[in-house]
Coordinates of C-alpha atoms in Angstrom, one line a residue:
Chain S
M17 CA 68.4 101.1 129.9
D18 CA 67.5 102.9 127.2
T19 CA 66.8 100.8 124.3
S20 CA 65.3 103.4 121.5
P21 CA 66.2 102.8 118.3
D22 CA 68.0 106.3 118.3
L23 CA 70.8 105.8 120.6
L24 CA 71.1 102.0 118.8
L25 CA 71.8 104.4 115.6
S26 CA 74.3 106.4 117.2
A27 CA 76.0 103.7 118.8
L28 CA 76.6 101.9 115.4
W29 CA 77.5 105.1 114.1
L30 CA 80.0 105.9 117.1
T31 CA 81.3 102.4 116.7
A32 CA 82.2 102.7 113.2
K33 CA 84.1 105.7 113.8
I34 CA 86.1 104.3 116.6
I35 CA 86.8 101.0 115.1
S36 CA 87.7 103.0 111.5
Y37 CA 90.0 106.0 113.6
G38 CA 91.1 103.4 115.7
T39 CA 92.4 100.8 113.3
L40 CA 94.1 103.8 110.9
G41 CA 95.4 105.3 114.2
L42 CA 97.5 102.4 115.6
F43 CA 98.4 101.6 111.6
L44 CA 100.3 104.7 111.9
V45 CA 101.4 104.6 115.0
S46 CA 103.1 101.3 114.4
Q47 CA 104.8 102.6 111.5
G48 CA 106.5 104.5 113.8
N49 CA 107.3 102.0 116.4
P50 CA 111.0 102.3 117.8
R51 CA 111.2 99.0 116.2
E52 CA 110.4 99.9 112.8
V53 CA 113.0 103.0 113.1
R54 CA 115.5 100.4 114.5
G55 CA 114.7 98.4 111.5
A56 CA 115.3 100.7 108.9
A57 CA 118.7 101.8 110.8
I58 CA 120.0 98.1 110.4
I59 CA 118.9 98.0 107.0
F60 CA 120.9 101.3 106.5
N61 CA 124.0 99.7 107.8
Y62 CA 123.7 96.5 106.2
L63 CA 123.5 98.3 102.9
N64 CA 126.2 100.7 103.8
A65 CA 128.6 97.5 104.5
I66 CA 127.8 95.7 101.4
P67 CA 130.8 95.9 99.1
P68 CA 130.1 98.6 96.3
T69 CA 130.5 96.2 93.2
A70 CA 127.3 94.0 94.9
I71 CA 123.7 94.0 92.7
F72 CA 120.3 93.6 94.4
R73 CA 117.3 92.0 92.2
W74 CA 113.8 92.1 93.2
R75 CA 112.5 88.6 93.3
K76 CA 108.3 88.3 93.7
P77 CA 106.7 85.7 95.9
D78 CA 106.8 82.0 94.2
A79 CA 106.0 78.7 95.7
L80 CA 109.8 78.4 97.3
H81 CA 109.8 81.9 98.9
K82 CA 106.1 82.9 100.3
R83 CA 107.5 86.8 100.7
G84 CA 108.7 89.1 97.7
G85 CA 112.5 90.3 98.6
Y86 CA 115.5 91.6 97.5
E87 CA 118.7 89.1 96.0
V88 CA 121.8 90.5 96.2
T89 CA 124.6 89.3 94.0
V90 CA 128.0 89.7 95.7
Y91 CA 131.5 88.9 94.0
N92 CA 133.6 86.8 96.4
S93 CA 137.4 87.5 95.8
T94 CA 138.3 84.0 97.6
T95 CA 136.4 81.8 95.5
D96 CA 136.6 84.3 92.5
E97 CA 132.4 83.7 92.3
E98 CA 129.3 85.7 92.1
E99 CA 127.0 84.7 95.0
A100 CA 123.7 85.7 94.9
K101 CA 121.5 85.2 98.2
P102 CA 118.7 86.8 100.0
A103 CA 118.8 90.2 101.3
I104 CA 118.2 90.6 105.0
F105 CA 115.2 92.6 104.7
H106 CA 111.8 92.0 103.1
P107 CA 109.8 95.0 102.2
I108 CA 105.9 95.0 103.4
R109 CA 103.3 95.1 100.9
F110 CA 101.2 97.0 103.4
S111 CA 103.8 99.4 104.3
P112 CA 103.9 103.1 103.5
T113 CA 107.8 102.6 102.3
Y114 CA 106.9 99.8 100.1
P115 CA 106.8 101.9 97.1
L116 CA 110.3 103.3 97.8
W117 CA 112.0 100.1 97.0
P118 CA 112.7 99.8 93.4
K119 CA 111.7 96.3 92.3
K120 CA 112.5 96.9 88.3
G121 CA 116.1 95.6 87.1
P122 CA 119.2 95.6 88.7
Q123 CA 120.2 97.8 91.3
P124 CA 123.4 99.3 92.5
K125 CA 124.2 99.8 95.7
S126 CA 124.2 103.7 95.6
V127 CA 120.2 103.7 94.6
M128 CA 119.4 101.1 97.7
K129 CA 121.3 103.1 100.2
Q130 CA 119.5 106.2 99.0
R131 CA 116.2 104.7 99.0
A132 CA 116.9 103.3 102.8
M133 CA 117.7 106.3 103.9
L134 CA 114.8 107.6 102.4
N135 CA 113.0 104.3 104.2
F136 CA 114.9 105.9 107.8
L137 CA 113.9 109.4 107.5
A138 CA 109.8 108.3 106.7
R139 CA 110.2 105.8 109.7
L140 CA 111.8 108.9 112.0
F141 CA 109.0 111.2 110.7
F142 CA 106.5 108.6 111.7
F143 CA 108.1 108.1 114.9
I144 CA 108.0 111.9 116.0
F145 CA 104.4 112.6 114.0
F146 CA 102.4 109.6 114.8
F147 CA 104.4 107.6 117.8
L148 CA 105.5 110.1 119.6
G149 CA 102.5 112.3 118.6
S150 CA 99.7 110.2 120.1
F151 CA 101.0 109.2 123.0
S152 CA 101.5 113.0 123.9
L153 CA 97.6 113.3 122.5
L154 CA 96.1 110.7 124.7
G155 CA 98.4 112.1 127.8
W156 CA 96.9 115.4 127.3
L157 CA 93.8 114.6 126.3
A158 CA 94.0 112.1 129.7
V159 CA 95.0 115.2 132.2
T160 CA 93.1 118.2 130.6
E161 CA 89.7 116.4 129.2
S162 CA 88.8 113.2 130.8
W163 CA 90.7 110.5 132.3
H164 CA 89.0 107.4 130.3
W165 CA 91.7 109.0 127.3
G166 CA 93.8 107.1 130.0
V167 CA 92.4 103.8 128.9
A168 CA 92.9 104.4 125.3
L169 CA 96.4 105.9 126.2
E170 CA 97.1 102.4 128.2
V171 CA 95.6 100.3 125.2
L172 CA 97.9 101.9 122.6
A173 CA 101.0 101.4 125.1
V174 CA 100.3 97.5 125.3
H175 CA 99.4 97.0 121.7
Q176 CA 103.1 99.2 120.8
L177 CA 104.7 96.9 123.4
A178 CA 103.7 93.7 121.9
F179 CA 104.3 95.2 118.6
A180 CA 107.4 95.7 119.3
R181 CA 108.2 92.6 120.8
A182 CA 106.4 89.9 118.6
Y183 CA 106.5 92.2 115.2
R184 CA 102.7 91.5 114.7
Y185 CA 99.7 93.5 114.4
F186 CA 97.2 92.0 117.0
V187 CA 94.0 94.7 116.5
W188 CA 91.0 93.1 115.2
L189 CA 92.5 89.6 114.7
R190 CA 89.7 88.3 116.8
G191 CA 86.1 89.1 115.5
W192 CA 84.3 89.4 119.3
L193 CA 86.5 92.6 120.0
F194 CA 83.5 94.3 117.0
A195 CA 81.1 93.2 119.4
V196 CA 83.1 94.3 122.6
I197 CA 83.4 97.7 120.9
G198 CA 80.0 98.0 119.3
I199 CA 78.2 97.1 123.1
G200 CA 80.9 99.4 124.7
V201 CA 79.7 102.0 123.1
W202 CA 76.0 101.3 123.5
V203 CA 77.0 101.0 127.1
Y204 CA 78.8 104.1 127.0
L205 CA 75.8 106.2 125.6
Q206 CA 73.7 105.4 128.5
G207 CA 75.6 107.7 130.5
E208 CA 76.5 108.4 134.1
V209 CA 78.4 105.3 135.9
L210 CA 77.7 102.9 133.1
T211 CA 80.0 105.4 131.1
T212 CA 83.1 105.0 133.3
V213 CA 82.1 100.9 133.4
A214 CA 81.9 100.7 129.7
V215 CA 85.3 102.2 128.8
C216 CA 86.9 100.5 131.5
T217 CA 85.6 97.0 130.5
A218 CA 86.4 97.7 127.1
G219 CA 89.8 98.6 127.5
A220 CA 90.3 96.0 130.0
L221 CA 89.0 93.3 127.3
V222 CA 90.8 94.8 124.4
T223 CA 94.0 94.7 126.6
I224 CA 93.6 91.0 127.3
S225 CA 93.1 90.0 124.0
I226 CA 96.4 92.0 122.9
L227 CA 98.2 90.0 125.6
G228 CA 96.5 87.0 124.7
Q229 CA 97.7 87.3 121.3
W230 CA 101.3 88.2 122.0
H231 CA 101.8 85.5 124.0
M232 CA 100.1 83.0 121.5
A233 CA 102.6 84.9 119.0
T234 CA 105.9 84.2 121.5
S235 CA 105.5 81.1 123.0
R236 CA 107.0 78.1 122.1
R237 CA 104.5 76.0 123.0
F238 CA 101.9 77.7 120.4
Q239 CA 104.8 77.8 117.9
S240 CA 105.5 74.3 118.1
M241 CA 101.4 74.1 117.6
R242 CA 101.4 76.6 114.7
D243 CA 103.9 74.1 113.0
L244 CA 102.3 70.9 113.5
E245 CA 98.9 73.0 113.0
M246 CA 97.1 71.7 116.2
G247 CA 94.5 73.0 118.7
P248 CA 93.6 76.6 118.0
F249 CA 95.9 76.3 114.5
D250 CA 94.4 73.1 113.6
P251 CA 92.7 73.9 109.8
D252 CA 89.5 71.9 110.5
R253 CA 88.6 74.1 112.9
W254 CA 88.6 77.3 110.8
K255 CA 86.2 75.7 108.7
R256 CA 83.3 75.3 111.1
P257 CA 80.7 77.7 110.9
W258 CA 81.2 78.7 114.4
Chain A
M3 CA 182.4 69.5 60.2
G4 CA 182.8 72.8 62.5
G5 CA 178.9 72.9 62.9
G6 CA 179.3 72.2 66.6
D7 CA 177.9 75.7 67.5
E8 CA 175.1 74.9 64.5
A9 CA 174.3 71.5 66.0
A10 CA 174.0 72.9 69.4
P11 CA 172.7 76.3 68.9
K12 CA 172.7 79.0 72.3
P13 CA 169.1 79.0 73.2
E14 CA 167.5 82.7 72.6
V15 CA 166.9 84.4 75.6
V16 CA 163.8 86.0 75.1
S17 CA 163.6 88.8 77.8
N18 CA 160.0 90.6 77.7
Q19 CA 157.2 91.2 79.7
I20 CA 155.9 87.6 79.9
T21 CA 159.4 86.3 81.5
Q22 CA 158.7 89.3 83.5
G23 CA 155.7 88.3 85.2
T24 CA 153.4 90.5 83.1
V25 CA 152.3 89.9 79.2
F26 CA 153.9 91.3 76.5
G27 CA 153.7 89.9 73.0
P28 CA 151.0 87.2 71.2
V29 CA 150.5 84.2 73.6
V30 CA 148.2 81.5 74.2
Q31 CA 146.5 81.9 77.1
A32 CA 144.8 79.3 79.2
G33 CA 141.5 80.5 80.5
A34 CA 137.6 81.2 79.9
F35 CA 138.9 82.9 76.6
T36 CA 141.0 79.8 75.7
G37 CA 142.7 79.6 72.3
Q38 CA 144.9 82.1 70.3
I39 CA 144.4 85.6 72.2
H40 CA 146.9 88.0 71.6
Y41 CA 147.4 90.3 74.5
H42 CA 149.7 93.0 73.1
Y43 CA 148.3 96.0 71.6
G44 CA 150.4 98.1 68.9
D45 CA 150.5 101.4 68.8
E46 CA 148.3 102.1 66.2
R47 CA 145.5 99.3 68.1
R48 CA 145.8 100.3 71.7
P49 CA 142.8 101.0 74.4
L50 CA 142.8 104.7 74.6
D51 CA 142.8 105.8 78.1
L52 CA 140.3 108.6 78.8
P53 CA 142.6 111.6 77.9
A54 CA 143.1 110.2 74.6
L55 CA 139.4 109.2 74.1
R56 CA 138.5 113.2 74.7
L57 CA 140.5 114.3 72.0
W58 CA 139.1 111.2 70.0
I59 CA 135.7 112.0 70.4
D60 CA 136.4 115.6 69.8
R61 CA 137.3 115.1 66.7
I62 CA 134.6 112.9 65.8
K63 CA 132.1 115.3 67.7
A64 CA 133.5 118.5 65.3
D65 CA 133.6 116.7 62.1
Y66 CA 130.0 115.3 62.7
F67 CA 128.7 118.0 63.7
A68 CA 129.9 120.2 60.4
M69 CA 128.6 117.1 58.5
V70 CA 124.9 118.0 59.7
E71 CA 125.4 121.9 59.4
D72 CA 126.6 121.4 55.9
T73 CA 124.0 118.8 54.7
G74 CA 121.0 119.8 57.3
D75 CA 120.2 116.2 57.9
R76 CA 117.1 116.6 60.3
A77 CA 117.8 113.1 61.5
G78 CA 121.3 113.6 62.1
V79 CA 120.2 116.7 64.6
T80 CA 118.6 114.1 67.0
H81 CA 121.9 112.6 67.6
L82 CA 123.7 115.8 68.7
E83 CA 122.2 116.2 72.6
P84 CA 123.3 112.4 73.2
I85 CA 126.6 112.8 71.5
N86 CA 127.2 115.7 73.9
L87 CA 125.6 113.7 76.6
V88 CA 128.4 111.4 76.3
R89 CA 131.2 114.1 75.4
A90 CA 129.9 115.8 79.0
G91 CA 130.2 112.4 81.0
L92 CA 133.8 112.1 79.8
D93 CA 134.8 115.3 81.1
D94 CA 136.0 115.6 84.5
A95 CA 135.1 119.8 84.4
G96 CA 131.6 118.9 82.9
P97 CA 128.7 120.2 84.5
D98 CA 127.6 118.2 87.9
S99 CA 124.3 117.8 86.4
E100 CA 125.5 116.2 83.1
R101 CA 128.1 114.4 85.0
R102 CA 125.8 112.8 87.3
K103 CA 124.3 110.1 85.8
D104 CA 125.3 107.3 83.3
T105 CA 128.7 108.3 83.3
I106 CA 129.9 104.6 83.0
R107 CA 128.0 103.9 80.7
R108 CA 128.8 107.1 78.6
I109 CA 132.3 105.8 78.9
I110 CA 131.6 102.1 78.2
V111 CA 130.1 103.6 74.8
V112 CA 132.7 105.6 73.6
G113 CA 135.2 102.9 74.6
I114 CA 133.1 100.7 72.2
I115 CA 132.9 102.5 69.4
S116 CA 136.4 103.8 69.7
Y117 CA 137.3 100.0 69.6
L118 CA 134.9 99.3 66.5
A119 CA 135.4 102.7 64.4
R120 CA 139.1 103.7 64.8
P121 CA 140.9 103.0 61.3
C122 CA 143.8 100.5 62.2
T123 CA 145.0 97.1 61.1
P124 CA 142.6 94.6 62.1
P125 CA 143.8 91.6 64.0
D126 CA 145.2 88.8 62.6
E127 CA 142.7 86.2 63.1
P128 CA 139.2 88.2 64.2
L129 CA 138.3 85.0 66.7
P130 CA 135.0 85.7 68.5
E131 CA 137.2 85.5 71.4
Q132 CA 139.9 87.9 70.6
I133 CA 137.0 90.5 69.3
L134 CA 134.9 89.8 72.6
L135 CA 138.2 90.4 74.8
D136 CA 139.0 93.2 72.8
L137 CA 135.4 94.8 73.4
I138 CA 135.4 94.4 77.0
V139 CA 138.9 95.8 77.5
F140 CA 138.6 99.1 74.9
A141 CA 135.1 99.7 76.6
L142 CA 136.7 99.1 80.2
W143 CA 140.0 100.5 80.1
P144 CA 139.1 104.5 79.9
V145 CA 136.9 103.2 83.3
V146 CA 140.4 101.7 84.6
T147 CA 142.8 105.2 83.5
A148 CA 139.9 107.7 84.4
E149 CA 141.5 109.9 87.3
N150 CA 138.2 110.8 88.7
L151 CA 134.9 108.9 88.8
P152 CA 131.4 109.8 90.3
M153 CA 130.5 108.1 93.8
G154 CA 128.8 104.8 93.4
W155 CA 130.7 103.8 89.8
Q156 CA 131.3 100.6 91.0
G157 CA 127.3 100.0 91.4
E158 CA 127.0 101.7 88.1
L159 CA 129.3 99.3 86.5
A160 CA 128.2 96.2 88.2
Q161 CA 124.7 97.1 87.2
I162 CA 125.4 97.3 83.3
T163 CA 128.0 94.0 83.0
S164 CA 128.5 91.9 86.2
P165 CA 129.8 92.1 90.1
R166 CA 132.9 90.4 89.0
L167 CA 133.8 92.7 86.2
A168 CA 133.5 95.8 88.3
A169 CA 135.3 94.2 91.0
L170 CA 138.2 93.4 88.5
V171 CA 138.0 96.7 87.2
E172 CA 138.3 98.0 90.8
G173 CA 141.2 96.0 91.5
S174 CA 143.0 97.4 87.9
R175 CA 142.6 100.9 89.3
A176 CA 144.1 100.4 92.7
E177 CA 147.1 99.6 90.7
R178 CA 149.7 102.2 90.9
R179 CA 150.4 101.9 86.9
P180 CA 147.9 99.6 85.4
R181 CA 148.7 98.2 81.8
A182 CA 146.1 97.6 79.1
E183 CA 148.1 94.0 78.6
A184 CA 147.6 93.1 82.2
F185 CA 144.1 94.0 82.3
A186 CA 143.4 92.2 79.1
R187 CA 145.0 89.2 80.6
A188 CA 143.3 89.2 84.1
V189 CA 139.8 89.8 81.9
A190 CA 141.1 86.6 79.7
N191 CA 141.4 84.5 82.9
K192 CA 137.8 84.8 83.9
S193 CA 134.6 84.2 82.6
F194 CA 132.4 86.9 81.5
S195 CA 129.7 85.9 79.4
S196 CA 127.3 86.8 81.7
A197 CA 128.6 90.4 81.9
M198 CA 128.8 90.7 78.3
A199 CA 125.2 89.3 77.9
T200 CA 123.9 92.2 80.1
L201 CA 126.0 94.7 78.4
F202 CA 124.6 93.9 75.1
D203 CA 121.0 93.9 76.3
D204 CA 122.0 97.3 78.1
L205 CA 123.2 98.8 74.7
A206 CA 120.2 97.4 72.8
D207 CA 117.9 99.5 74.9
P208 CA 117.1 103.2 74.2
H209 CA 116.2 104.1 77.3
R210 CA 119.8 103.3 78.5
G211 CA 122.5 102.5 76.5
G212 CA 120.9 102.2 72.8
A213 CA 120.4 106.3 72.5
L214 CA 124.2 106.8 73.0
L215 CA 125.4 103.9 71.1
T216 CA 123.8 104.6 68.3
A217 CA 124.5 108.3 68.4
M218 CA 128.1 107.8 68.6
A219 CA 127.7 105.0 65.8
I220 CA 126.7 107.4 63.4
A221 CA 128.8 109.9 64.3
S222 CA 131.6 107.5 63.9
G223 CA 130.4 106.7 60.1
L224 CA 129.4 103.2 61.5
P225 CA 126.0 101.6 60.3
A226 CA 123.2 102.2 62.8
P227 CA 123.0 99.3 65.4
P228 CA 120.0 97.4 66.2
V229 CA 117.9 99.1 68.8
G230 CA 115.0 97.9 70.3
R231 CA 114.5 96.1 74.3
R232 CA 115.6 93.0 74.5
E233 CA 117.5 93.1 70.9
G234 CA 120.7 92.2 72.9
K235 CA 121.4 89.4 70.3
R236 CA 121.4 91.8 67.2
V237 CA 123.4 94.1 68.9
A238 CA 126.0 91.1 69.6
A239 CA 125.8 90.0 66.3
W240 CA 126.4 93.9 65.0
V241 CA 129.5 94.3 67.1
L242 CA 130.7 90.8 65.9
A243 CA 130.3 91.6 61.9
I244 CA 131.6 95.3 62.5
A245 CA 134.8 93.6 64.2
G246 CA 135.5 90.7 62.6
G247 CA 133.3 91.1 59.4
A248 CA 132.7 88.0 57.0
A249 CA 136.3 85.9 58.2
L250 CA 134.0 85.4 61.7
A251 CA 132.0 82.6 59.4
E252 CA 135.3 80.9 59.0
A253 CA 136.3 80.9 62.6
V254 CA 132.6 79.7 64.1
G255 CA 132.2 77.5 61.2
D256 CA 133.0 74.3 63.4
R257 CA 130.6 74.2 66.2
D258 CA 133.0 72.5 67.9
T259 CA 135.6 75.0 68.7
Q260 CA 135.7 77.4 71.7
A261 CA 135.1 80.1 69.3
A262 CA 131.5 79.0 68.8
R263 CA 131.2 77.8 72.3
I264 CA 131.7 81.6 73.4
I265 CA 129.5 82.7 70.9
V266 CA 126.5 80.5 72.3
D267 CA 127.8 81.3 75.9
V268 CA 127.0 84.8 75.4
I269 CA 123.6 84.8 73.1
A270 CA 122.0 81.8 75.4
N271 CA 122.1 84.7 78.1
L272 CA 120.5 87.6 76.3
P273 CA 116.6 87.7 76.9
V274 CA 114.5 86.8 74.2
D275 CA 112.0 88.5 72.3
P276 CA 109.1 86.0 71.1
S277 CA 107.5 88.6 69.1
N278 CA 110.8 88.7 67.1
A279 CA 111.7 86.5 64.2
F280 CA 115.4 86.7 64.7
N281 CA 116.0 84.7 67.9
P282 CA 119.3 82.8 67.2
T283 CA 120.9 79.7 69.2
D284 CA 123.2 78.7 67.0
P285 CA 126.6 80.2 65.7
L286 CA 125.4 79.4 62.5
D287 CA 122.3 81.4 62.5
V288 CA 124.2 84.5 63.9
I289 CA 127.0 84.3 61.1
G290 CA 124.2 83.7 58.2
W291 CA 122.9 87.0 59.9
L292 CA 125.5 89.0 59.7
L293 CA 126.6 87.9 55.8
S294 CA 123.0 88.6 54.6

């Protein structure tokens, strides 16, 4: 094993690049996940079905509603009342399409439909250029360059499947993954057979982590534990220094 | 005494549109605008439909443009562009770029000004209910009667009034031959204080309806309305002052009357500018400001 400081520095630099590029890449690919495209289409259809006299108002997060979202005021001819109710969609603050949604003053259906169409087109753009593009690129690299890229393709596929099913990001939610990548890169740089060992081990650990968190996010048992703040969701456990 | 016929007079058969199911003539209507509401619009005081409004605004515009040219009034020149914009909004054949935006707002502004500025006999009893009802009817009747409106006009109208009022206008437009009296009755049957508050707030904002209202008011020979964000209460007072004048003081002198309640309802819904000293919450405050 080479334990020279130069290799250590190289490993640190490569680890930083993998984490930053990987995070950015997964974020961009997730924006074009088919679930996001489908969601954008559902929002457009929902707005299309709303009566033309409906008015949308942006409501900031408050004590009652933790997420900001739209309130739609619709005239109900049966009761002769104007009914204000939450809209079915909640633009997410860290989404690249968040600035598209107007938040000042009442907005008519036509404006909201126009923004929903832009949102859909943006998602389609992410789907074509980042989602399909990244899978194609990794597949091409796995065939033409090195089969190690196939491990990255597998991690991306598992991550996108988990994202589509659970609608959450899972990468880097566990701090030990940084250590896995760091050590993996250091082992990878040792060369020869250790390169393959490092790629496979790191890939397997990241995959297991994603699958585990996917299970935790969707299983009913964990859901009830989350609601009751028990087990891994006990707030006291988060306060411990370890 | 041969007064049999006199003692038992034959009841007078009234045949008008009230008996036929539509409204005609002065009636007392229960509903949001309870009180002595008159639904009959005489020939000289009738809400203008869009073609008539075009003719009226063409005359106003020609007179004002000639006056500005004669006097060389620099301040007046600034209103020429908004007047042209308003006129283009009424014209079906106008350039697309000028008709595309704010068409409903422009029509409403002209409708309001046509109510306030047209010379005619004032209402017998200038009650605030009557004024507010007439204001809504005169403002929206051109929208009801317009043959062509841009796509999404319902949303634009709901945005500056309320979804309920927009739905009412949409329903009236769907009728084969809409009548102003029937439309007024439909309006009076519902509470539109929130719609009025939103409309006054819009008309006060110079970035929304304020500039158009000011230009049209000055071109029509009316005093300039108050302009500024959150000045909706002043605009409401301005409208009531022009339409009702000092006679309003008597009408809302008693704060327990329906008239006073409607005024309070409308102004209570308007946003308040904390830095502004004019912040009336009582109808008498509004009247005091009007008279002063």
